[in-house]
Coordinates of N, CA, C and O and ligand atoms in Angstrom, one line a residue:
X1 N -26.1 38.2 -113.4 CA -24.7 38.1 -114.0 C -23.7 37.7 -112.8 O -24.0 38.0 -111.7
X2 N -22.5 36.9 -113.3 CA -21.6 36.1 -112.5 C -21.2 37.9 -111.8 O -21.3 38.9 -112.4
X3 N -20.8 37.7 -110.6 CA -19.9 39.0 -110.0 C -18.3 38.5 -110.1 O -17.7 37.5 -109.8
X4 N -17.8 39.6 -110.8 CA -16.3 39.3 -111.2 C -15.6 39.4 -109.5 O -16.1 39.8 -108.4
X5 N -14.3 38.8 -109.8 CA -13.7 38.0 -108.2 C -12.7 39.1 -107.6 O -12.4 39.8 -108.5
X6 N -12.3 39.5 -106.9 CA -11.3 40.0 -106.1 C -10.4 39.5 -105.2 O -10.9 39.5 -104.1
X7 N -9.2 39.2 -105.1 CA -8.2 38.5 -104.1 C -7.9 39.7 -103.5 O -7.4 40.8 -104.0
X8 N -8.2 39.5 -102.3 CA -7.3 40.7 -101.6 C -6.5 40.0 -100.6 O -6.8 38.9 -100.2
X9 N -5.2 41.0 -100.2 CA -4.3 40.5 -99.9 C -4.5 40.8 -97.9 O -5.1 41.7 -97.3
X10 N -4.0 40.0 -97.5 CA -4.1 40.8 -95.5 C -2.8 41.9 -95.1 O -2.9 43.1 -94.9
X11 N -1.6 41.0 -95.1 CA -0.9 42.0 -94.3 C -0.4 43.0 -95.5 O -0.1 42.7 -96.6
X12 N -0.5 44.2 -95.0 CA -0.5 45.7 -95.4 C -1.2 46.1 -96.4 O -0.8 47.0 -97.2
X13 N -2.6 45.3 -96.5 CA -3.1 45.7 -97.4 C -4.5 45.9 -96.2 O -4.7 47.1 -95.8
X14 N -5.1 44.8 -95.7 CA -6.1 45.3 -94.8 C -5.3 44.9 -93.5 O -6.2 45.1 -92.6
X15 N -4.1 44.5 -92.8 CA -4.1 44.6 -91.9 C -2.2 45.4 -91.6 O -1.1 45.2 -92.0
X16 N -2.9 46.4 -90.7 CA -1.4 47.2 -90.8 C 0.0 46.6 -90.1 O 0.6 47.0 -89.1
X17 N 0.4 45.4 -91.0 CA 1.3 44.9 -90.4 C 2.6 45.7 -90.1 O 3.3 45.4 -89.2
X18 N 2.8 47.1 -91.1 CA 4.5 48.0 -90.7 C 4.3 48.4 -89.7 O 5.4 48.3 -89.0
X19 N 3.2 49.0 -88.9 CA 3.3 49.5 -87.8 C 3.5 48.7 -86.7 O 3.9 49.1 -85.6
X20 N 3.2 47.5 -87.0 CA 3.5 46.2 -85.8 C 4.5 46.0 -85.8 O 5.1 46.2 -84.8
X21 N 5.4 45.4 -87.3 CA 6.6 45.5 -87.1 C 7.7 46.6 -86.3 O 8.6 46.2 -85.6
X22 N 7.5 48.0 -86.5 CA 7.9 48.5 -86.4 C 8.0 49.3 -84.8 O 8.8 50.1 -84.5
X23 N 6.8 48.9 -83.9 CA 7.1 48.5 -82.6 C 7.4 47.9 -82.2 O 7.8 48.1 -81.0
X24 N 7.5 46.5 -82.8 CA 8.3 45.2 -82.1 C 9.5 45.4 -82.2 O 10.4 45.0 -81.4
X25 N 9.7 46.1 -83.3 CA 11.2 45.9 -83.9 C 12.3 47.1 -83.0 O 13.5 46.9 -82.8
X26 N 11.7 47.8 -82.7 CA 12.0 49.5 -81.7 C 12.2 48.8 -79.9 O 13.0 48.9 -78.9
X27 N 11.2 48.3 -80.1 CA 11.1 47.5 -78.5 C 12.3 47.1 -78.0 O 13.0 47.6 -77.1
X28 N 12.2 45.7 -79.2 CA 13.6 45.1 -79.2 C 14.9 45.4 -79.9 O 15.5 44.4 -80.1
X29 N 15.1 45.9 -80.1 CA 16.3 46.6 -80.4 C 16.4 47.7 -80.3 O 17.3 48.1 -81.1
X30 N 16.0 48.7 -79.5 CA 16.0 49.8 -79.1 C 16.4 50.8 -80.4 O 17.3 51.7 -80.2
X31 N 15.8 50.8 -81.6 CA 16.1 51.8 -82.4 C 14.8 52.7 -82.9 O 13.7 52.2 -82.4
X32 N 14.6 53.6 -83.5 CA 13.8 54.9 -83.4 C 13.4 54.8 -85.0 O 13.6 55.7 -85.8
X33 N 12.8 53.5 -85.3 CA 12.1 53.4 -86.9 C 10.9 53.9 -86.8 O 10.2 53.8 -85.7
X34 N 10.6 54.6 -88.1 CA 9.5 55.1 -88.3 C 8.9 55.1 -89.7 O 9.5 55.0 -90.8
X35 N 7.5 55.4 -89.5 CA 6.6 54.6 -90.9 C 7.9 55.4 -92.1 O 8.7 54.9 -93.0
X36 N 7.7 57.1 -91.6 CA 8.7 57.8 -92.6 C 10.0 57.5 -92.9 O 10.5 57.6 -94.0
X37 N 10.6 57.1 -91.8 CA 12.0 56.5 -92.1 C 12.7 55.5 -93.0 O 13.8 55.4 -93.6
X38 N 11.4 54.5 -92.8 CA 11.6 53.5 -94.0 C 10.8 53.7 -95.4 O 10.9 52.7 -96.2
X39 N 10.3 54.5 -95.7 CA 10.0 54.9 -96.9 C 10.7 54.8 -97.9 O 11.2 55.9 -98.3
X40 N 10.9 53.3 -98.8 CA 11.5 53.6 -100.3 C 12.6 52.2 -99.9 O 13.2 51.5 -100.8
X41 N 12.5 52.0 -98.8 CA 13.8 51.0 -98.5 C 12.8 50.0 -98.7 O 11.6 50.0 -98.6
X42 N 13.9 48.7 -99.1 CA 13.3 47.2 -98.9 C 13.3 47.0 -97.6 O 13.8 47.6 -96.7
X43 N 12.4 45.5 -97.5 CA 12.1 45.0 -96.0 C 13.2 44.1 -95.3 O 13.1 43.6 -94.3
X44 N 14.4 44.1 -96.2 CA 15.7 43.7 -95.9 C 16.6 44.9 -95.3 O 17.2 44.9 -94.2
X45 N 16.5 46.2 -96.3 CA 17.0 46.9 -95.9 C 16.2 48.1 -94.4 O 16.9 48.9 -93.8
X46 N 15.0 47.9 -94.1 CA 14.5 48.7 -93.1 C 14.5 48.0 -91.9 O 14.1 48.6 -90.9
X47 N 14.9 46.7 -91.9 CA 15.1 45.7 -90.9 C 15.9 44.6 -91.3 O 15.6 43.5 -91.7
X48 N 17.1 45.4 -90.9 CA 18.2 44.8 -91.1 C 18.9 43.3 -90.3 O 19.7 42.4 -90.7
X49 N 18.1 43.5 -89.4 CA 18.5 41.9 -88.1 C 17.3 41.3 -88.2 O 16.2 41.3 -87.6
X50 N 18.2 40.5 -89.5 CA 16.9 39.3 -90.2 C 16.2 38.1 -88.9 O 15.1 37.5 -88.9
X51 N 17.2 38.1 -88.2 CA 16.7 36.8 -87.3 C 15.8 37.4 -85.6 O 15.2 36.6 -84.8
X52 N 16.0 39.2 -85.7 CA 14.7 39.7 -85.1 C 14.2 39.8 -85.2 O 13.5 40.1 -84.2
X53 N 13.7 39.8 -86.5 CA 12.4 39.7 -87.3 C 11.8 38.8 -87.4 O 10.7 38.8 -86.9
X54 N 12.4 37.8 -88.0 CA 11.6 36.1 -87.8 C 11.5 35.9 -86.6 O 10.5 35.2 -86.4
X55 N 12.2 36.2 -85.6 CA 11.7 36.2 -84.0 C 10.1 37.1 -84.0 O 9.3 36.3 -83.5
X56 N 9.6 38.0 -84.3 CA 9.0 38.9 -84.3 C 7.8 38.3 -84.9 O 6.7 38.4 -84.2
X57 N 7.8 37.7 -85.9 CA 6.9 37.6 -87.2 C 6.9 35.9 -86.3 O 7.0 35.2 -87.3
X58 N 6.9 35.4 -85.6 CA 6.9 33.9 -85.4 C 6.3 33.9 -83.8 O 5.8 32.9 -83.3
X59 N 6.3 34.9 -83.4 CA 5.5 35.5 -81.8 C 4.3 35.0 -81.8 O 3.7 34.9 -82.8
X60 N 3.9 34.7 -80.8 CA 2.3 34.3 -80.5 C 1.9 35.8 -80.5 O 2.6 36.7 -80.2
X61 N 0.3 35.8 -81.0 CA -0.2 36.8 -81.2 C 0.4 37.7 -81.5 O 0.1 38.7 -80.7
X62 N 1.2 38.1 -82.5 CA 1.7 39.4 -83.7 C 0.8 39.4 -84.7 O 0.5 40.5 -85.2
X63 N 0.2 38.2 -85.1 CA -0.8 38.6 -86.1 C -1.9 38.8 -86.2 O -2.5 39.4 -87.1
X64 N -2.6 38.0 -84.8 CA -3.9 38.5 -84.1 C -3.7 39.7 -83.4 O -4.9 39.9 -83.1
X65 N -3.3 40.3 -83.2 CA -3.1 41.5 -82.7 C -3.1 43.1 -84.0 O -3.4 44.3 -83.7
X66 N -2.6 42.8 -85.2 CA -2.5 43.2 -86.1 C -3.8 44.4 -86.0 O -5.0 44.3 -85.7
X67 N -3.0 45.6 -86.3 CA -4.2 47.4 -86.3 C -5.1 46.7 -88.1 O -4.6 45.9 -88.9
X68 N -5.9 47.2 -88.1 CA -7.0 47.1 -89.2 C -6.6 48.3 -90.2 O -7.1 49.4 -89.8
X69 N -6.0 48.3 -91.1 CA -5.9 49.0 -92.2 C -6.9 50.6 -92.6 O -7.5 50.5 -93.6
X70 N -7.0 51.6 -92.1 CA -7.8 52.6 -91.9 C -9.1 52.2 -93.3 O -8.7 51.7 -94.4
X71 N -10.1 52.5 -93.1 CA -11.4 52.4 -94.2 C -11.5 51.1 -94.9 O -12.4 51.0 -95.8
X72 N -10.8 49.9 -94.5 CA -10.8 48.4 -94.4 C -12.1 48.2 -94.9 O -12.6 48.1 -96.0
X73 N -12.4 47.9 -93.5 CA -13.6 47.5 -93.1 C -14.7 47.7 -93.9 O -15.2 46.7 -94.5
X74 N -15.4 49.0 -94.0 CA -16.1 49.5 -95.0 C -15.6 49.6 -96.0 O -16.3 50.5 -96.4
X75 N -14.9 49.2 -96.9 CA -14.6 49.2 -98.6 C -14.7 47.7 -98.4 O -15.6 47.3 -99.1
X76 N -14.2 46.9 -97.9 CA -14.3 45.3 -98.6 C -16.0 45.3 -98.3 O -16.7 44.8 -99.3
X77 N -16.8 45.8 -97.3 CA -18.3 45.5 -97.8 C -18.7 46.2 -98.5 O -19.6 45.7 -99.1
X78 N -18.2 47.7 -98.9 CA -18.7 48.0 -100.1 C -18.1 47.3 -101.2 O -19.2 47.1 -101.9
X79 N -17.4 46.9 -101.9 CA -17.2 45.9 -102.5 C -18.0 44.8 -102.8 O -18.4 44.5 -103.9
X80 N -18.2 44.4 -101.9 CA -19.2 42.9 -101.6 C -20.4 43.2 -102.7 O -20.9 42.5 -103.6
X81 N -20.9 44.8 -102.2 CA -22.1 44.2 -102.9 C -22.0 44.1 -104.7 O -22.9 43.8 -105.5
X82 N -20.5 44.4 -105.2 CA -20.6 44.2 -106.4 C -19.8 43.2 -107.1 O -20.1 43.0 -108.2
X83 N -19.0 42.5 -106.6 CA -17.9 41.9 -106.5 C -17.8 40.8 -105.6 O -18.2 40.9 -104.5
X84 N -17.5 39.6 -106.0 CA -17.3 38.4 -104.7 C -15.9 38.4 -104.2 O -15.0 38.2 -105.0
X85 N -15.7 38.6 -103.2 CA -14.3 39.1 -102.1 C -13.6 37.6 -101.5 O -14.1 36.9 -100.6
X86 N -12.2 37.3 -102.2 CA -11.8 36.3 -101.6 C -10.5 36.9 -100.6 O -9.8 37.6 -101.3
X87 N -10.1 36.9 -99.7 CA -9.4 36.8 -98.8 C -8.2 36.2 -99.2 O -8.5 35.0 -99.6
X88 N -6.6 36.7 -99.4 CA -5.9 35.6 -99.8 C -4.8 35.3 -99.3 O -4.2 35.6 -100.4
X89 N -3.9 35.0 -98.6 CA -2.7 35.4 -97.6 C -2.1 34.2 -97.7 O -2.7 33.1 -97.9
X90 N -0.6 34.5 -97.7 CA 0.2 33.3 -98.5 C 0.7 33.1 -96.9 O 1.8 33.5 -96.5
X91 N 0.0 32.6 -96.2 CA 0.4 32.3 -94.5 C 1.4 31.4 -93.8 O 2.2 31.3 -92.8
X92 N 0.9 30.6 -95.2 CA 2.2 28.9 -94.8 C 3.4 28.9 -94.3 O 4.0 28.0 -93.9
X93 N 3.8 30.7 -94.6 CA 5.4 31.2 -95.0 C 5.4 31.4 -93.0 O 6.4 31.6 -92.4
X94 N 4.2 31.4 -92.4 CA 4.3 31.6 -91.0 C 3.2 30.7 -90.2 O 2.0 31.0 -90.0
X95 N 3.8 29.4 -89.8 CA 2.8 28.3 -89.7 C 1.6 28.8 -88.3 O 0.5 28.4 -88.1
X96 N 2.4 29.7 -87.7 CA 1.6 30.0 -86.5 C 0.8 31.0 -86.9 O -0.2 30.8 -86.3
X97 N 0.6 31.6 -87.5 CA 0.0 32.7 -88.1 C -1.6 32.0 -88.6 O -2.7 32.4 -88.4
X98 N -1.2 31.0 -89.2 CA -2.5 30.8 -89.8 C -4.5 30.7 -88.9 O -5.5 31.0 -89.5
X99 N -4.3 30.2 -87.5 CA -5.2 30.4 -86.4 C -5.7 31.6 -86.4 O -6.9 31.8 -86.4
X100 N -4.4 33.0 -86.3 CA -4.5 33.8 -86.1 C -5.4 34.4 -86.6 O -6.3 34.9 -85.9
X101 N -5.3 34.3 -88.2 CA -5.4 35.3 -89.5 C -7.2 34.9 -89.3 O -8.0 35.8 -89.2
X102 N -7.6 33.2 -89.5 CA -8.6 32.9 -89.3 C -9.7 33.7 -87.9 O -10.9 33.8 -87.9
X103 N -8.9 34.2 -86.9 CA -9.3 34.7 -86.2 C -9.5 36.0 -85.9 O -10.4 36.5 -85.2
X104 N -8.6 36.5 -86.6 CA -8.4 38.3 -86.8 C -9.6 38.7 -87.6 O -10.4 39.5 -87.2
X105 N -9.7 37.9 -89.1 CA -10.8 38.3 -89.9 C -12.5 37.7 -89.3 O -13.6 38.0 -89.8
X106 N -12.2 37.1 -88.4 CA -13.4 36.7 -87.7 C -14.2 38.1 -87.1 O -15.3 38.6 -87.1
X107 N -12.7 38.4 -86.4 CA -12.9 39.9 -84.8 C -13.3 40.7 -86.4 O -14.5 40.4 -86.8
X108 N -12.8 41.2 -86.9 CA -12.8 42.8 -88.1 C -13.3 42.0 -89.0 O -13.9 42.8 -88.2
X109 N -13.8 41.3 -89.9 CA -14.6 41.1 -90.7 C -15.7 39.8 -91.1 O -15.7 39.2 -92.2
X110 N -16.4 39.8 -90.0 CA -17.1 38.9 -89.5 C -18.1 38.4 -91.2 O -18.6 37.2 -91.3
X111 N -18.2 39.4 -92.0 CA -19.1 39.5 -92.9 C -18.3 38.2 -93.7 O -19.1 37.4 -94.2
X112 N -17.0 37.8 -94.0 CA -16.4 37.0 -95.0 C -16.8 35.9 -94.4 O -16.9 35.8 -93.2
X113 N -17.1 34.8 -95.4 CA -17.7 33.8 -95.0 C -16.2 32.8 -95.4 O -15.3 33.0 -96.2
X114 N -16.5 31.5 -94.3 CA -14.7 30.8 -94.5 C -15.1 30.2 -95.9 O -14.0 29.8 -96.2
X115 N -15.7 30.0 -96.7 CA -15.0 29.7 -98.3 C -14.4 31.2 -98.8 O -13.5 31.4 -99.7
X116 N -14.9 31.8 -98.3 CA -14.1 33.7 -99.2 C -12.7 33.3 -98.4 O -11.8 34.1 -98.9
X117 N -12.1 32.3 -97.3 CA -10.7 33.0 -96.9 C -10.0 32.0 -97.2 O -10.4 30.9 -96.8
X118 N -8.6 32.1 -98.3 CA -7.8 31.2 -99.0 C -6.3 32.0 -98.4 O -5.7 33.1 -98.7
X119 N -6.0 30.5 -97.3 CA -4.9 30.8 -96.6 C -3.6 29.8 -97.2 O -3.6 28.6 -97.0
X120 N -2.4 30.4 -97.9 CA -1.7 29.6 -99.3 C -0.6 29.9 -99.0 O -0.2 30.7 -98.1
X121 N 0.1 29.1 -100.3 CA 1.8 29.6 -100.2 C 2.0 30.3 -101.0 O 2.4 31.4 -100.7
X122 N 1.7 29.8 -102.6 CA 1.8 30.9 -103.2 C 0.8 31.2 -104.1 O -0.1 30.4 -104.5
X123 N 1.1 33.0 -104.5 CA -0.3 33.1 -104.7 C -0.4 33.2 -106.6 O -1.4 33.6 -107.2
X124 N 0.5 32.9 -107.1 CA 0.3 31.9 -108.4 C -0.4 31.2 -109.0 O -0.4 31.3 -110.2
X125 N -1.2 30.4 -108.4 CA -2.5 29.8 -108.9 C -3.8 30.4 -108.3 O -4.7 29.7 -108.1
X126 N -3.8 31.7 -108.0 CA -5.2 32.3 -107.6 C -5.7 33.0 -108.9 O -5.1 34.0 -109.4
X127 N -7.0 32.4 -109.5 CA -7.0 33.2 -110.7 C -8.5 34.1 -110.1 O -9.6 33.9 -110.4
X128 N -8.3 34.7 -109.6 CA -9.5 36.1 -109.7 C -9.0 37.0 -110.7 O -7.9 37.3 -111.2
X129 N -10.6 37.7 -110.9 CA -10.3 38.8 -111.7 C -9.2 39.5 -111.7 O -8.4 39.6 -112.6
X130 N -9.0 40.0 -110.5 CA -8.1 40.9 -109.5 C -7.5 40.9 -108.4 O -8.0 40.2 -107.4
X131 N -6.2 41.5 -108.2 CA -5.5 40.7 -106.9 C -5.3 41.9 -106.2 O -4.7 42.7 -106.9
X132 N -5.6 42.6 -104.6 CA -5.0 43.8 -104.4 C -4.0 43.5 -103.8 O -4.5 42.6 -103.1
X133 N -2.9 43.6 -103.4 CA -1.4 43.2 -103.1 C -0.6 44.1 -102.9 O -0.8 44.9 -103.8
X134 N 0.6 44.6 -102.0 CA 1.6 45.1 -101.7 C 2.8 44.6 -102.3 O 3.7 45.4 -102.2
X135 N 3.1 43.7 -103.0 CA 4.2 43.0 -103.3 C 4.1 42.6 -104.7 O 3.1 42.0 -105.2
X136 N 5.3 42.8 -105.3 CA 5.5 42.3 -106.7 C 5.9 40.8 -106.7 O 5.7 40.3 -107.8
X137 N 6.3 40.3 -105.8 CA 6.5 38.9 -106.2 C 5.3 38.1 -106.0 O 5.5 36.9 -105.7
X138 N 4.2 38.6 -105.9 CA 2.7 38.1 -105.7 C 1.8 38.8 -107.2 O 0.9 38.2 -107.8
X139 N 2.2 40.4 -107.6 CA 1.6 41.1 -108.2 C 2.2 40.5 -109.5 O 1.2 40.5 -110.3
X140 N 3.0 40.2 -110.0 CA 3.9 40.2 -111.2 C 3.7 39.3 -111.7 O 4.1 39.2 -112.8
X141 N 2.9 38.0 -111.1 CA 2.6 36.7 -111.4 C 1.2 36.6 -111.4 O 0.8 35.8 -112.2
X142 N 0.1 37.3 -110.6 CA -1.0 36.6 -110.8 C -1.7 36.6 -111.6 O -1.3 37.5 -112.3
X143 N -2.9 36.0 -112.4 CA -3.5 35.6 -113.3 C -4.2 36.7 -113.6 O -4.2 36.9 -114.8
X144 N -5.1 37.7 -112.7 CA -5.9 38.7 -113.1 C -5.2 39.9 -112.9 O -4.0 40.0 -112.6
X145 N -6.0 40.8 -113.0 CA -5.3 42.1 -113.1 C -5.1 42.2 -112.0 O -5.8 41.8 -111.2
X146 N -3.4 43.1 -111.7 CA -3.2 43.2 -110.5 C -2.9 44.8 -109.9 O -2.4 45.7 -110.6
X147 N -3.6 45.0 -108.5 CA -3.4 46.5 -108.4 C -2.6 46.6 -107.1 O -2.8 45.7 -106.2
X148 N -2.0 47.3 -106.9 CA -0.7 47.1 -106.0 C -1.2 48.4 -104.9 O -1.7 49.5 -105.2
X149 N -1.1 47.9 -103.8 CA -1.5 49.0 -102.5 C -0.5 49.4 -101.7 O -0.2 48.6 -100.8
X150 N 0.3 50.6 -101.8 CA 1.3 51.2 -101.4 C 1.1 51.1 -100.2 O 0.2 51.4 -99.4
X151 N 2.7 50.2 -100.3 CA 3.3 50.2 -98.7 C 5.0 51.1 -98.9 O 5.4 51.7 -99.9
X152 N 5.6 51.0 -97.7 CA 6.9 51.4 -97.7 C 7.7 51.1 -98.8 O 8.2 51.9 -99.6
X153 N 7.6 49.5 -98.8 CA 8.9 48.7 -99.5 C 8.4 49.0 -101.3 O 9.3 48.8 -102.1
X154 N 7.4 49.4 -101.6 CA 6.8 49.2 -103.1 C 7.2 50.9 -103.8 O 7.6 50.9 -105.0
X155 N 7.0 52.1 -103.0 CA 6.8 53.5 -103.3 C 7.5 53.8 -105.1 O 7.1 54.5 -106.0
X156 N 8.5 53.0 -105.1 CA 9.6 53.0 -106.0 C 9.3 52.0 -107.6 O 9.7 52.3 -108.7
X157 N 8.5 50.9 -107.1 CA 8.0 50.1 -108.4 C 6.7 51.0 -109.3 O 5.7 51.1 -108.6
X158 N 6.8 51.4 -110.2 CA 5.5 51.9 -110.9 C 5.5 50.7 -111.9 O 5.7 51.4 -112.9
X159 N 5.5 49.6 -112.3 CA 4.9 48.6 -113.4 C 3.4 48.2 -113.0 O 2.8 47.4 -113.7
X160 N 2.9 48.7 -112.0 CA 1.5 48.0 -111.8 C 0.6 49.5 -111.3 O 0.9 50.5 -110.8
X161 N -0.6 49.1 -111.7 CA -1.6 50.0 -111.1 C -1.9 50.2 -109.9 O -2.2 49.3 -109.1
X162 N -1.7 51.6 -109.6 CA -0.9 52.0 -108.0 C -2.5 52.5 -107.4 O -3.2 53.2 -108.1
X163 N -3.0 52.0 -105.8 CA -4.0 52.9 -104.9 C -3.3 52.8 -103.7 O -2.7 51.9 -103.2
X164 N -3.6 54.1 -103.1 CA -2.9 54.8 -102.1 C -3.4 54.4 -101.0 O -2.5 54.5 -100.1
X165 N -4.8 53.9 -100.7 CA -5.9 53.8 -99.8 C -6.8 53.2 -100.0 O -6.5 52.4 -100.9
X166 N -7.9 53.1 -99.7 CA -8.8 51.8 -99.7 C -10.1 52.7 -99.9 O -11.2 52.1 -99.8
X167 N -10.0 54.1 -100.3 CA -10.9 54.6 -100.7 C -10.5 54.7 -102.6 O -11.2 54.5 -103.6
X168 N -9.5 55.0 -102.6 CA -8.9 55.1 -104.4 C -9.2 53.3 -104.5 O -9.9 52.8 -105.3
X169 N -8.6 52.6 -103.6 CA -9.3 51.1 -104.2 C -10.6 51.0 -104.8 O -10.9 50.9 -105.9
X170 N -11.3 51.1 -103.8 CA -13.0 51.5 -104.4 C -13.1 51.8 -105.8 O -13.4 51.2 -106.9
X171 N -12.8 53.0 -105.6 CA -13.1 54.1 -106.6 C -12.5 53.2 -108.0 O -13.3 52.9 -108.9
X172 N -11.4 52.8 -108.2 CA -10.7 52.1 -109.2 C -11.5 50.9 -109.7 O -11.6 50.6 -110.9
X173 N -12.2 50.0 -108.5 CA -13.2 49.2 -108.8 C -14.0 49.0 -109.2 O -14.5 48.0 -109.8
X174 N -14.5 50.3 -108.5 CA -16.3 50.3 -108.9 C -16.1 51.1 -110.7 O -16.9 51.0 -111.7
X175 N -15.0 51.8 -110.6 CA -15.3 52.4 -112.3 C -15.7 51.5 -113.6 O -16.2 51.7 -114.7
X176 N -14.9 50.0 -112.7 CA -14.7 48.6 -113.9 C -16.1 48.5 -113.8 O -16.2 47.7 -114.7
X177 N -17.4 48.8 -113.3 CA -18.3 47.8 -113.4 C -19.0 48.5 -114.8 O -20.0 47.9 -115.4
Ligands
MG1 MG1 1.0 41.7 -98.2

């Protein structure tokens, strides 16, 4: 039988992009943000100096450098064996990024083969079964069911099926089979 599809999303879903931000962002601007601090705020409102940010997010290696998402690694291969795992990161939105991302999931997830990694703008025409995603303007639109992976900026939306961790991902997954 066909194995039903999975989109999973990179930053803050497998790769811990708030914590990156949030030392870059402390660095350079000398303020005292913290994962807890921004909890519930938007990503406008918890970094507020929009043009330090795109400074930030436009850095050589910020995204190759990117921490791996705790139990990552082992859930997208346990997955694998039931499910076909596409990779899906709307990267365009950061042209330098895209080398990276190809190279990050090389170092941590050597197992995805480059047809599984779909690097895009938007993620509106990805029709997998399932999309795991941090963001509603990604979740709200896509074709398959979408399950939303708490970050800071999301705590507050309940319209989508909520996992906390990448162990409740599993778990929510494997129950569909
Ligand atoms: Mg994301």
């Amino acid at each position: 039988m066909k194995k039903k599809t999975i989109a999973i999303d990179m930053d803050g879903v497998l790769a811990d992009v708030e914590s990156q931000i949030i030392n870059h962002y402390n660095k350079a601007y000398g303020t005292h943000l913290t994962k807890e601090s921004i909890q519930g705020l938007s990503e406008d409102e918890a970094f507020k100096e929009r043009e330090l940010l795109h400074g930030i997010l436009n850095k050589d290696n910020f995204f190759r450098t990117l921490p791996v998402m705790p139990d990552a690694v082992e859930s997208v291969r346990e997955l694998q064996k039931n499910f076909e795992i596409f990779i899906v990161s709307a990267a365009t939105e950061f042209p330098i990024s895209l080398a990276e991302k190809v190279a990050w999931l090389a170092e941590h997830f050597p197992f995805i083969k480059w047809e599984n990694i779909v690097l895009c703008g938007s993620k509106r025409i990805i029709n997998t079964d399932y999309l795991i995603d941090d963001h509603c303007k990604n979740l709200d639109y896509c074709m398959g069911k979408p399950i939303m992976f708490t970050a800071f900026h999301n705590i507050n939306q309940t319209h989508h099926l909520r996992v906390n961790n990448w162990k409740e991902a599993v778990a929510v997954l494997n129950e569909t089979l």
